[in-house]
Amino acid sequence: MNRNYQKELEKLLQEKEEKKEIPTLFLHSCCAPCSSYVLEYLSNYFKITVFYYNPNIFPEEEYTKRVEEQRKLIEQLKTYYPIKFCAGDYRPQEFYDAVKGMEKLPEGSERCFVCYELRMREAAKLAAEGGYDYFTTTLSISPLKNAVKINEIGERLASEYGIRHLPSDFKKKNGYQRSIVLSKEYGLYRQDYCGCVYSMEERKRQKESIVREEKM
C-alpha cells in the first residue's frame, strides 16, 4: 500500500495544534525557490532553522549565489514565527567521493539517492546534536525528486540519530506551483539544473538537442 506522506504530515500538524505545541524543526534546504512554499507552510506550526548544506552544487559561484538567495528569502518572507538560518560548509569533495562510479548515471538514479542521503545525514546529525524536535528536507517539493526514497532515507536516519523525521511530499496540494509563484513574488533566482556538474551537463545536452530539432 502506497503511503500518503502529505496526509501523514497534516495529521501530525493537527495533533500539534490541538495540543498547542510549537515544535522546533531543522529544515534542510536545497535552494531558496524550493524552500519558499515549505517555509510559508510550515512556519505556521514550527520554529524553523533553515540548514543550507549542498556540497553537490557546481561551480562554487553557483553555490554562493544560492546561499545568498536563501538568506534573501528568509529576510523578506513574512512568517508567523521567525526563521533562523544556518549555512553549512561547502565541501564538494564529499559529494564526489560519495557518488564515485556513478558519474554516468542519469538524473533520478541511484546517484541522486546517494546525494539525498549525503545532505539529509548532515541535517539529521546536527538536528540531533542541537536538540531539535524534528528534521526534514525541502527536496520532496520537486516533481523530479523521489519522495518515497526521500522519506525512506529520512526515517532510517531518524532511527540512527535518535531524532524524529517529519514526513513530507511538499509537491502535493500544489506546493510546487506555489513555489513558482513565490519565487516570482520575491524575485528569486531559479536555476535550470539541479545543481551538480552531472545535472548541468545533462541539461546542456537537452538544450542542444532541442536546438538541433528546431533547426531540422
mmCIF file of C-alpha atoms in Angstrom:
data_model
loop_
_atom_site.group_PDB
_atom_site.id
_atom_site.type_symbol
_atom_site.label_atom_id
_atom_site.label_comp_id
_atom_site.label_asym_id
_atom_site.label_seq_id
_atom_site.Cartn_x
_atom_site.Cartn_y
_atom_site.Cartn_z
ATOM 1 C CA MET A 1 0.000 0.000 0.000
ATOM 2 C CA ASN A 2 1.380 3.391 -1.003
ATOM 3 C CA ARG A 3 1.793 5.868 1.828
ATOM 4 C CA ASN A 4 0.441 9.380 1.552
ATOM 5 C CA TYR A 5 3.140 11.445 3.244
ATOM 6 C CA GLN A 6 1.158 14.670 2.894
ATOM 7 C CA LYS A 7 -1.776 13.140 4.794
ATOM 8 C CA GLU A 8 0.628 11.925 7.488
ATOM 9 C CA LEU A 9 2.051 15.432 7.788
ATOM 10 C CA GLU A 10 -1.394 17.012 8.017
ATOM 11 C CA LYS A 11 -2.410 14.611 10.780
ATOM 12 C CA LEU A 12 0.756 15.418 12.739
ATOM 13 C CA LEU A 13 0.217 19.167 12.323
ATOM 14 C CA GLN A 14 -3.366 18.864 13.515
ATOM 15 C CA GLU A 15 -2.255 16.962 16.616
ATOM 16 C CA LYS A 16 0.346 19.631 17.438
ATOM 17 C CA GLU A 17 -2.226 22.387 17.002
ATOM 18 C CA GLU A 18 -4.731 20.670 19.269
ATOM 19 C CA LYS A 19 -2.058 20.294 21.948
ATOM 20 C CA LYS A 20 -0.926 23.909 21.334
ATOM 21 C CA GLU A 21 2.634 22.653 20.792
ATOM 22 C CA ILE A 22 5.158 24.604 18.720
ATOM 23 C CA PRO A 23 7.993 22.146 17.955
ATOM 24 C CA THR A 24 11.392 23.061 16.557
ATOM 25 C CA LEU A 25 12.316 21.958 13.047
ATOM 26 C CA PHE A 26 15.760 21.693 11.453
ATOM 27 C CA LEU A 27 14.943 22.056 7.760
ATOM 28 C CA HIS A 28 17.482 21.112 5.111
ATOM 29 C CA SER A 29 17.012 23.373 2.085
ATOM 30 C CA CYS A 30 18.226 22.596 -1.414
ATOM 31 C CA CYS A 31 17.584 26.159 -2.644
ATOM 32 C CA ALA A 32 15.547 29.280 -1.917
ATOM 33 C CA PRO A 33 12.815 28.688 -4.554
ATOM 34 C CA CYS A 34 12.099 25.173 -3.289
ATOM 35 C CA SER A 35 12.094 26.342 0.321
ATOM 36 C CA SER A 36 9.703 29.244 -0.314
ATOM 37 C CA TYR A 37 6.457 27.291 -0.141
ATOM 38 C CA VAL A 38 7.777 24.935 2.536
ATOM 39 C CA LEU A 39 8.638 27.865 4.802
ATOM 40 C CA GLU A 40 5.355 29.624 4.118
ATOM 41 C CA TYR A 41 3.507 26.416 5.006
ATOM 42 C CA LEU A 42 5.457 25.048 7.967
ATOM 43 C CA SER A 43 6.312 28.328 9.712
ATOM 44 C CA ASN A 44 2.723 28.405 10.986
ATOM 45 C CA TYR A 45 3.418 25.260 13.003
ATOM 46 C CA PHE A 46 7.158 25.148 13.777
ATOM 47 C CA LYS A 47 10.040 27.281 14.936
ATOM 48 C CA ILE A 48 12.323 26.643 11.971
ATOM 49 C CA THR A 49 16.055 26.743 11.409
ATOM 50 C CA VAL A 50 16.919 26.517 7.710
ATOM 51 C CA PHE A 51 20.050 24.483 7.069
ATOM 52 C CA TYR A 52 21.690 25.106 3.704
ATOM 53 C CA TYR A 53 24.081 22.250 3.041
ATOM 54 C CA ASN A 54 24.559 21.180 -0.576
ATOM 55 C CA PRO A 55 28.108 20.044 -1.409
ATOM 56 C CA ASN A 56 26.807 18.755 -4.756
ATOM 57 C CA ILE A 57 26.452 22.276 -6.171
ATOM 58 C CA PHE A 58 28.755 23.185 -9.057
ATOM 59 C CA PRO A 59 30.522 25.522 -9.580
ATOM 60 C CA GLU A 60 31.365 27.334 -6.337
ATOM 61 C CA GLU A 61 29.981 30.600 -7.739
ATOM 62 C CA GLU A 62 26.625 28.879 -8.158
ATOM 63 C CA TYR A 63 26.783 27.656 -4.572
ATOM 64 C CA THR A 64 27.484 31.159 -3.264
ATOM 65 C CA LYS A 65 24.655 32.595 -5.328
ATOM 66 C CA ARG A 66 22.182 30.061 -3.971
ATOM 67 C CA VAL A 67 23.257 30.718 -0.373
ATOM 68 C CA GLU A 68 22.641 34.440 -0.824
ATOM 69 C CA GLU A 69 19.238 33.788 -2.380
ATOM 70 C CA GLN A 70 18.346 31.679 0.648
ATOM 71 C CA ARG A 71 19.376 34.473 3.011
ATOM 72 C CA LYS A 72 17.420 36.991 0.949
ATOM 73 C CA LEU A 73 14.242 34.918 1.104
ATOM 74 C CA ILE A 74 14.435 34.375 4.865
ATOM 75 C CA GLU A 75 14.943 38.096 5.450
ATOM 76 C CA GLN A 76 11.957 39.049 3.281
ATOM 77 C CA LEU A 77 9.463 36.234 3.846
ATOM 78 C CA LYS A 78 6.607 37.153 6.167
ATOM 79 C CA THR A 79 6.091 34.296 8.624
ATOM 80 C CA TYR A 80 4.236 33.821 11.897
ATOM 81 C CA TYR A 81 7.311 32.528 13.713
ATOM 82 C CA PRO A 82 10.787 33.918 12.929
ATOM 83 C CA ILE A 83 13.118 31.708 10.886
ATOM 84 C CA LYS A 84 16.783 31.176 11.685
ATOM 85 C CA PHE A 85 19.465 30.347 9.129
ATOM 86 C CA CYS A 86 22.455 28.014 9.286
ATOM 87 C CA ALA A 87 24.862 27.705 6.351
ATOM 88 C CA GLY A 88 26.875 24.514 6.130
ATOM 89 C CA ASP A 89 30.413 24.411 4.791
ATOM 90 C CA TYR A 90 30.940 23.968 1.061
ATOM 91 C CA ARG A 91 32.702 20.591 0.833
ATOM 92 C CA PRO A 92 32.275 19.400 -2.778
ATOM 93 C CA GLN A 93 34.800 16.582 -2.443
ATOM 94 C CA GLU A 94 32.386 14.828 -0.101
ATOM 95 C CA PHE A 95 29.859 14.687 -2.926
ATOM 96 C CA TYR A 96 32.380 13.428 -5.499
ATOM 97 C CA ASP A 97 33.594 10.741 -3.105
ATOM 98 C CA ALA A 98 30.026 9.645 -2.339
ATOM 99 C CA VAL A 99 28.967 9.243 -5.992
ATOM 100 C CA LYS A 100 32.237 7.831 -7.315
ATOM 101 C CA GLY A 101 31.482 5.254 -10.017
ATOM 102 C CA MET A 102 28.002 6.685 -10.624
ATOM 103 C CA GLU A 103 29.037 9.664 -12.718
ATOM 104 C CA LYS A 104 27.440 8.329 -15.922
ATOM 105 C CA LEU A 105 24.068 7.552 -14.342
ATOM 106 C CA PRO A 106 21.150 9.810 -15.354
ATOM 107 C CA GLU A 107 19.223 12.214 -13.178
ATOM 108 C CA GLY A 108 16.804 10.444 -10.841
ATOM 109 C CA SER A 109 19.064 7.406 -10.488
ATOM 110 C CA GLU A 110 20.936 5.847 -7.572
ATOM 111 C CA ARG A 111 23.431 8.714 -7.780
ATOM 112 C CA CYS A 112 20.674 11.123 -6.756
ATOM 113 C CA PHE A 113 19.599 8.863 -3.890
ATOM 114 C CA VAL A 114 23.161 8.898 -2.552
ATOM 115 C CA CYS A 115 23.143 12.685 -2.848
ATOM 116 C CA TYR A 116 19.851 12.926 -0.943
ATOM 117 C CA GLU A 117 21.311 10.898 1.887
ATOM 118 C CA LEU A 118 24.576 12.835 1.996
ATOM 119 C CA ARG A 119 22.716 16.069 2.645
ATOM 120 C CA MET A 120 19.997 14.640 4.861
ATOM 121 C CA ARG A 121 22.516 12.782 7.020
ATOM 122 C CA GLU A 122 24.268 16.030 7.912
ATOM 123 C CA ALA A 123 20.899 17.589 8.730
ATOM 124 C CA ALA A 124 19.865 14.655 10.935
ATOM 125 C CA LYS A 125 23.196 14.687 12.746
ATOM 126 C CA LEU A 126 23.088 18.418 13.506
ATOM 127 C CA ALA A 127 19.389 18.321 14.402
ATOM 128 C CA ALA A 128 20.078 15.597 16.965
ATOM 129 C CA GLU A 129 23.096 17.451 18.357
ATOM 130 C CA GLY A 130 21.076 20.677 18.556
ATOM 131 C CA GLY A 131 18.173 19.089 20.386
ATOM 132 C CA TYR A 132 15.589 19.838 17.702
ATOM 133 C CA ASP A 133 12.232 18.079 17.749
ATOM 134 C CA TYR A 134 12.194 17.237 14.024
ATOM 135 C CA PHE A 135 14.260 17.370 10.866
ATOM 136 C CA THR A 136 13.275 17.125 7.217
ATOM 137 C CA THR A 137 14.239 18.420 3.772
ATOM 138 C CA THR A 138 12.658 20.576 1.066
ATOM 139 C CA LEU A 139 13.745 18.092 -1.625
ATOM 140 C CA SER A 140 10.344 16.442 -1.979
ATOM 141 C CA ILE A 141 8.796 19.605 -3.426
ATOM 142 C CA SER A 142 10.378 18.914 -6.810
ATOM 143 C CA PRO A 143 8.358 16.824 -9.289
ATOM 144 C CA LEU A 144 11.724 15.355 -10.340
ATOM 145 C CA LYS A 145 12.627 14.101 -6.867
ATOM 146 C CA ASN A 146 11.598 10.715 -5.475
ATOM 147 C CA ALA A 147 9.503 11.470 -2.372
ATOM 148 C CA VAL A 148 9.270 7.812 -1.351
ATOM 149 C CA LYS A 149 13.041 7.441 -1.333
ATOM 150 C CA ILE A 150 13.477 10.765 0.484
ATOM 151 C CA ASN A 151 11.127 9.675 3.261
ATOM 152 C CA GLU A 152 12.693 6.221 3.483
ATOM 153 C CA ILE A 153 16.105 7.829 3.958
ATOM 154 C CA GLY A 154 14.696 10.287 6.491
ATOM 155 C CA GLU A 155 13.126 7.571 8.601
ATOM 156 C CA ARG A 156 16.281 5.468 8.555
ATOM 157 C CA LEU A 157 18.412 8.437 9.615
ATOM 158 C CA ALA A 158 15.883 9.340 12.308
ATOM 159 C CA SER A 159 16.322 5.894 13.821
ATOM 160 C CA GLU A 160 20.085 6.108 13.513
ATOM 161 C CA TYR A 161 20.463 9.526 15.142
ATOM 162 C CA GLY A 162 17.533 9.452 17.567
ATOM 163 C CA ILE A 163 15.715 12.415 16.000
ATOM 164 C CA ARG A 164 12.180 12.479 14.575
ATOM 165 C CA HIS A 165 11.791 12.836 10.817
ATOM 166 C CA LEU A 166 8.942 14.999 9.543
ATOM 167 C CA PRO A 167 7.170 13.148 6.694
ATOM 168 C CA SER A 168 6.765 15.201 3.549
ATOM 169 C CA ASP A 169 5.724 15.317 -0.051
ATOM 170 C CA PHE A 170 5.696 19.073 -0.464
ATOM 171 C CA LYS A 171 4.767 18.959 -4.146
ATOM 172 C CA LYS A 172 1.260 17.909 -3.038
ATOM 173 C CA LYS A 173 -1.513 20.489 -2.591
ATOM 174 C CA ASN A 174 0.055 22.477 -5.469
ATOM 175 C CA GLY A 175 3.172 23.091 -3.390
ATOM 176 C CA TYR A 176 5.489 23.161 -6.386
ATOM 177 C CA GLN A 177 3.241 25.591 -8.257
ATOM 178 C CA ARG A 178 3.051 27.818 -5.193
ATOM 179 C CA SER A 179 6.855 27.848 -5.012
ATOM 180 C CA ILE A 180 6.956 29.219 -8.569
ATOM 181 C CA VAL A 181 4.536 31.998 -7.632
ATOM 182 C CA LEU A 182 6.531 32.885 -4.511
ATOM 183 C CA SER A 183 9.809 32.836 -6.453
ATOM 184 C CA LYS A 184 8.408 35.451 -8.822
ATOM 185 C CA GLU A 185 6.952 37.467 -5.964
ATOM 186 C CA TYR A 186 10.309 37.651 -4.155
ATOM 187 C CA GLY A 187 12.418 37.886 -7.313
ATOM 188 C CA LEU A 188 14.321 34.681 -6.591
ATOM 189 C CA TYR A 189 16.904 33.235 -8.931
ATOM 190 C CA ARG A 190 15.652 29.902 -10.297
ATOM 191 C CA GLN A 191 18.400 27.699 -11.699
ATOM 192 C CA ASP A 192 17.675 25.487 -14.721
ATOM 193 C CA TYR A 193 19.601 22.448 -13.455
ATOM 194 C CA CYS A 194 19.509 20.525 -10.185
ATOM 195 C CA GLY A 195 22.932 21.626 -9.021
ATOM 196 C CA CYS A 196 25.714 19.120 -9.619
ATOM 197 C CA VAL A 197 28.078 19.119 -12.582
ATOM 198 C CA TYR A 198 26.429 15.971 -13.951
ATOM 199 C CA SER A 199 22.951 17.508 -13.940
ATOM 200 C CA MET A 200 24.400 20.662 -15.508
ATOM 201 C CA GLU A 201 25.947 18.631 -18.334
ATOM 202 C CA GLU A 202 22.712 16.662 -18.832
ATOM 203 C CA ARG A 203 20.719 19.895 -19.018
ATOM 204 C CA LYS A 204 23.202 21.278 -21.542
ATOM 205 C CA ARG A 205 22.762 18.197 -23.748
ATOM 206 C CA GLN A 206 18.983 18.555 -23.548
ATOM 207 C CA LYS A 207 19.183 22.190 -24.681
ATOM 208 C CA GLU A 208 21.499 21.298 -27.560
ATOM 209 C CA SER A 209 19.098 18.540 -28.636
ATOM 210 C CA ILE A 210 16.170 20.971 -28.647
ATOM 211 C CA VAL A 211 18.159 23.459 -30.757
ATOM 212 C CA ARG A 212 19.054 20.723 -33.270
ATOM 213 C CA GLU A 213 15.433 19.632 -33.549
ATOM 214 C CA GLU A 214 14.299 23.200 -34.134
ATOM 215 C CA LYS A 215 16.773 23.567 -36.980
ATOM 216 C CA MET A 216 15.587 20.401 -38.719
#
